Tab-separated table of C-alpha atoms in Angstrom:
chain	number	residue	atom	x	y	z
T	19	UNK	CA	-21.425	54.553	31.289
T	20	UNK	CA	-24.259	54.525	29.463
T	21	UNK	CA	-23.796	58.175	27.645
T	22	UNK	CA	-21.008	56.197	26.427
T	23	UNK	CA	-22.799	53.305	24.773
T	24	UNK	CA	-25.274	55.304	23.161
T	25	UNK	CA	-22.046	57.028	21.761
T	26	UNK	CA	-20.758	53.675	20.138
T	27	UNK	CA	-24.350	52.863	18.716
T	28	UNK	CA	-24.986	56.401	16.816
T	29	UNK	CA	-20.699	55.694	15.613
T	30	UNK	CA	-22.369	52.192	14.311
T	31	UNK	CA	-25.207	53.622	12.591
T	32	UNK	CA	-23.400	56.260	10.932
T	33	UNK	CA	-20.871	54.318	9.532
T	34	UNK	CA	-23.494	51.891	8.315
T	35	UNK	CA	-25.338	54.662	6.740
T	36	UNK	CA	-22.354	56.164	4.889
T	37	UNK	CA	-22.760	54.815	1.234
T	38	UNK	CA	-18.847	54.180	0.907
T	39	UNK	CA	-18.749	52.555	3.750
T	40	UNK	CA	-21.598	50.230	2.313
T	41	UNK	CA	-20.151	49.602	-0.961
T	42	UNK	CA	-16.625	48.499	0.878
T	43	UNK	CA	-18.561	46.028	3.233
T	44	UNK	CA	-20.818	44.780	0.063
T	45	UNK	CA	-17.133	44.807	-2.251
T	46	UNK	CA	-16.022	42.699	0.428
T	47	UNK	CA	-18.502	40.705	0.988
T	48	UNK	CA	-18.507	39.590	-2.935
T	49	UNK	CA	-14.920	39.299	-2.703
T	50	UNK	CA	-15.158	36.604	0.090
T	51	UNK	CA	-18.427	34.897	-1.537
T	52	UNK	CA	-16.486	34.222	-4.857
T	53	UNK	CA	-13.105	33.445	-3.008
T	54	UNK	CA	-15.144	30.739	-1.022
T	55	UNK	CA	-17.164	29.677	-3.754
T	56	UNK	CA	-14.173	28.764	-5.919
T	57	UNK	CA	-12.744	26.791	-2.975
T	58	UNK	CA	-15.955	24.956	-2.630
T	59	UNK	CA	-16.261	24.145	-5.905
T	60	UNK	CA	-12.708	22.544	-5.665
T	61	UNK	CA	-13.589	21.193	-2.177
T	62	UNK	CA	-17.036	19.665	-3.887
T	63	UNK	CA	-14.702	18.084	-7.114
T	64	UNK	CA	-12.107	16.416	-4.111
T	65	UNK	CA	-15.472	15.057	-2.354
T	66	UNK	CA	-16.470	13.447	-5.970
T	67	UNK	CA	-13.542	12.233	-6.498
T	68	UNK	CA	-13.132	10.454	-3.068
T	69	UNK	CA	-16.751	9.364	-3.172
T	70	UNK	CA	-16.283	7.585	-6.441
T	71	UNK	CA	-12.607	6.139	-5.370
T	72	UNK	CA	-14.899	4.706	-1.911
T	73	UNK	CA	-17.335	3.111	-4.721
T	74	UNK	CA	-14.309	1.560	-6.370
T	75	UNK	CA	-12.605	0.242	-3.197
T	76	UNK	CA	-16.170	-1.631	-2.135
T	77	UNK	CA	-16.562	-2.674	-5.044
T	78	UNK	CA	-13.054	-4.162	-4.667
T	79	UNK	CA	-14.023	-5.200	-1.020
T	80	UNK	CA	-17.239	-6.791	-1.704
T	81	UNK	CA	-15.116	-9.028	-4.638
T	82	UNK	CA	-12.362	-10.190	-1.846
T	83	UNK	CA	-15.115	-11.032	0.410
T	84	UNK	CA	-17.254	-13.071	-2.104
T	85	UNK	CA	-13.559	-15.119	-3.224
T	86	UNK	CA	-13.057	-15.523	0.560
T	87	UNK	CA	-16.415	-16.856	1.482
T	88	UNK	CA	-15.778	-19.069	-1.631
T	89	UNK	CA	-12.785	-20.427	-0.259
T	90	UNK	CA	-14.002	-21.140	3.368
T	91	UNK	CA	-16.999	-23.327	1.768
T	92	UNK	CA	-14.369	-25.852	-0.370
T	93	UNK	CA	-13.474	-28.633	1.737
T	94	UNK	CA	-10.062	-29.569	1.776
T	95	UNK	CA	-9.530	-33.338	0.067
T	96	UNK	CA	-6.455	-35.693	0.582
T	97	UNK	CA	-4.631	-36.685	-2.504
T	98	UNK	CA	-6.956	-39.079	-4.480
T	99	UNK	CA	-5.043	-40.858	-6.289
T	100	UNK	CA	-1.925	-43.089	-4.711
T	101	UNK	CA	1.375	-45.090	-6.070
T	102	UNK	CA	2.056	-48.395	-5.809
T	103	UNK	CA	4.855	-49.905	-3.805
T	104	UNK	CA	6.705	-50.982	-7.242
T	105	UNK	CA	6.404	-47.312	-8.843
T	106	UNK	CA	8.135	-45.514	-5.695
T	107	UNK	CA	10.852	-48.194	-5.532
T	108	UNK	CA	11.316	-47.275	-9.060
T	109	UNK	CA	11.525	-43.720	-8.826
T	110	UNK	CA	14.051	-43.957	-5.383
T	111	UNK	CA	16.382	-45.874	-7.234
T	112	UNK	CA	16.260	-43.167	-10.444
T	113	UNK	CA	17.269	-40.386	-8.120
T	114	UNK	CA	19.628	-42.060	-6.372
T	115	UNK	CA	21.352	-42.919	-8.799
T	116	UNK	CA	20.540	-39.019	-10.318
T	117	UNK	CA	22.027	-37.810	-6.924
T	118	UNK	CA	25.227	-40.559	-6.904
T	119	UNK	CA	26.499	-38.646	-10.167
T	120	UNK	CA	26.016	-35.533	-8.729
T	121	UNK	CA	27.562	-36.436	-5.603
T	122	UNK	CA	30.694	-37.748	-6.743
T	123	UNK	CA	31.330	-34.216	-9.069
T	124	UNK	CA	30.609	-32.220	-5.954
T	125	UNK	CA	33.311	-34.161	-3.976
T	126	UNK	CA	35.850	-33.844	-6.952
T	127	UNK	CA	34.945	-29.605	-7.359
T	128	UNK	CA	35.418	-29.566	-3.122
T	129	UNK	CA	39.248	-31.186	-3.843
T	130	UNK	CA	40.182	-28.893	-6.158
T	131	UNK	CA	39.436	-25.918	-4.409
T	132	UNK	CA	40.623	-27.794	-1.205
T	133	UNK	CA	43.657	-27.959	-3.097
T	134	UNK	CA	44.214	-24.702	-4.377
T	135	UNK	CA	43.469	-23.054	-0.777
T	136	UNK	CA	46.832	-25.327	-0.094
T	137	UNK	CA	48.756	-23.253	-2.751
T	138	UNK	CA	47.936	-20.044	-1.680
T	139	UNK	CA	48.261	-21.262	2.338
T	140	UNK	CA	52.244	-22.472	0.854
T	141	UNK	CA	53.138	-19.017	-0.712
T	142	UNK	CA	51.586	-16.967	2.525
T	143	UNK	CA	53.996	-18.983	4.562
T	144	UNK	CA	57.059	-18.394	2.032
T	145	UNK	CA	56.624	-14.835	1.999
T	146	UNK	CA	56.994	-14.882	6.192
């Protein structure tokens, strides 16, 4: 076995020493360098272009957290100001009288289509 791998090692060096042999590996070796270097450089523009959308999107997060730490230090306040006994009788009796109006028109529209149902209940029971 060991005739044989001094066999495979002088195959190796010849073909390593044969000058078309070396411009095919070199050819190739070009061929990949340029393939990969135009896929890094498009691999390097992606990475810029995430990088800066990450610097956008703290940006964005460091704004939220600012308005939210902003929010949490407010206290929270009752209504300052109150009515009087007089001005909320006042406005109770405006609405009711708002919603008495409105009341009696909804009961009138509910008759008439009440009564029109009727009509159309009349013929179905003709037509049997």
């Amino acid at each position: 076995s060991g005739g044989v791998q001094g066999a495979e090692n002088f195959a190796v060096k010849d073909t390593i020493s044969d000058p078309e042999t070396m411009r095919r590996a070199i050819c190739l070796l070009l061929l990949f360098v340029s393939v990969l270097g135009s896929e890094l450089s498009d691999l390097n523009d992606e990475l810029r272009a995430l990088e800066k959308e990450l610097g956008s999107q703290r940006s964005i997060l460091k704004a939220q957290q600012s308005r939210f730490e902003g929010l949490q230090s407010t206290e929270r306040r009752l209504q300052s100001t109150y009515i009087t006994q007089a001005t909320l009788t006042a406005k109770v009796s405006s609405l009711e009288s708002t919603f008495a109006g409105f009341y009696g028109a909804l009961d009138s529209a509910w008759l008439c289509l009440c009564g029109a149902l009727v009509m159309f209940m009349h013929a179905g029971f003709a037509m049997l």
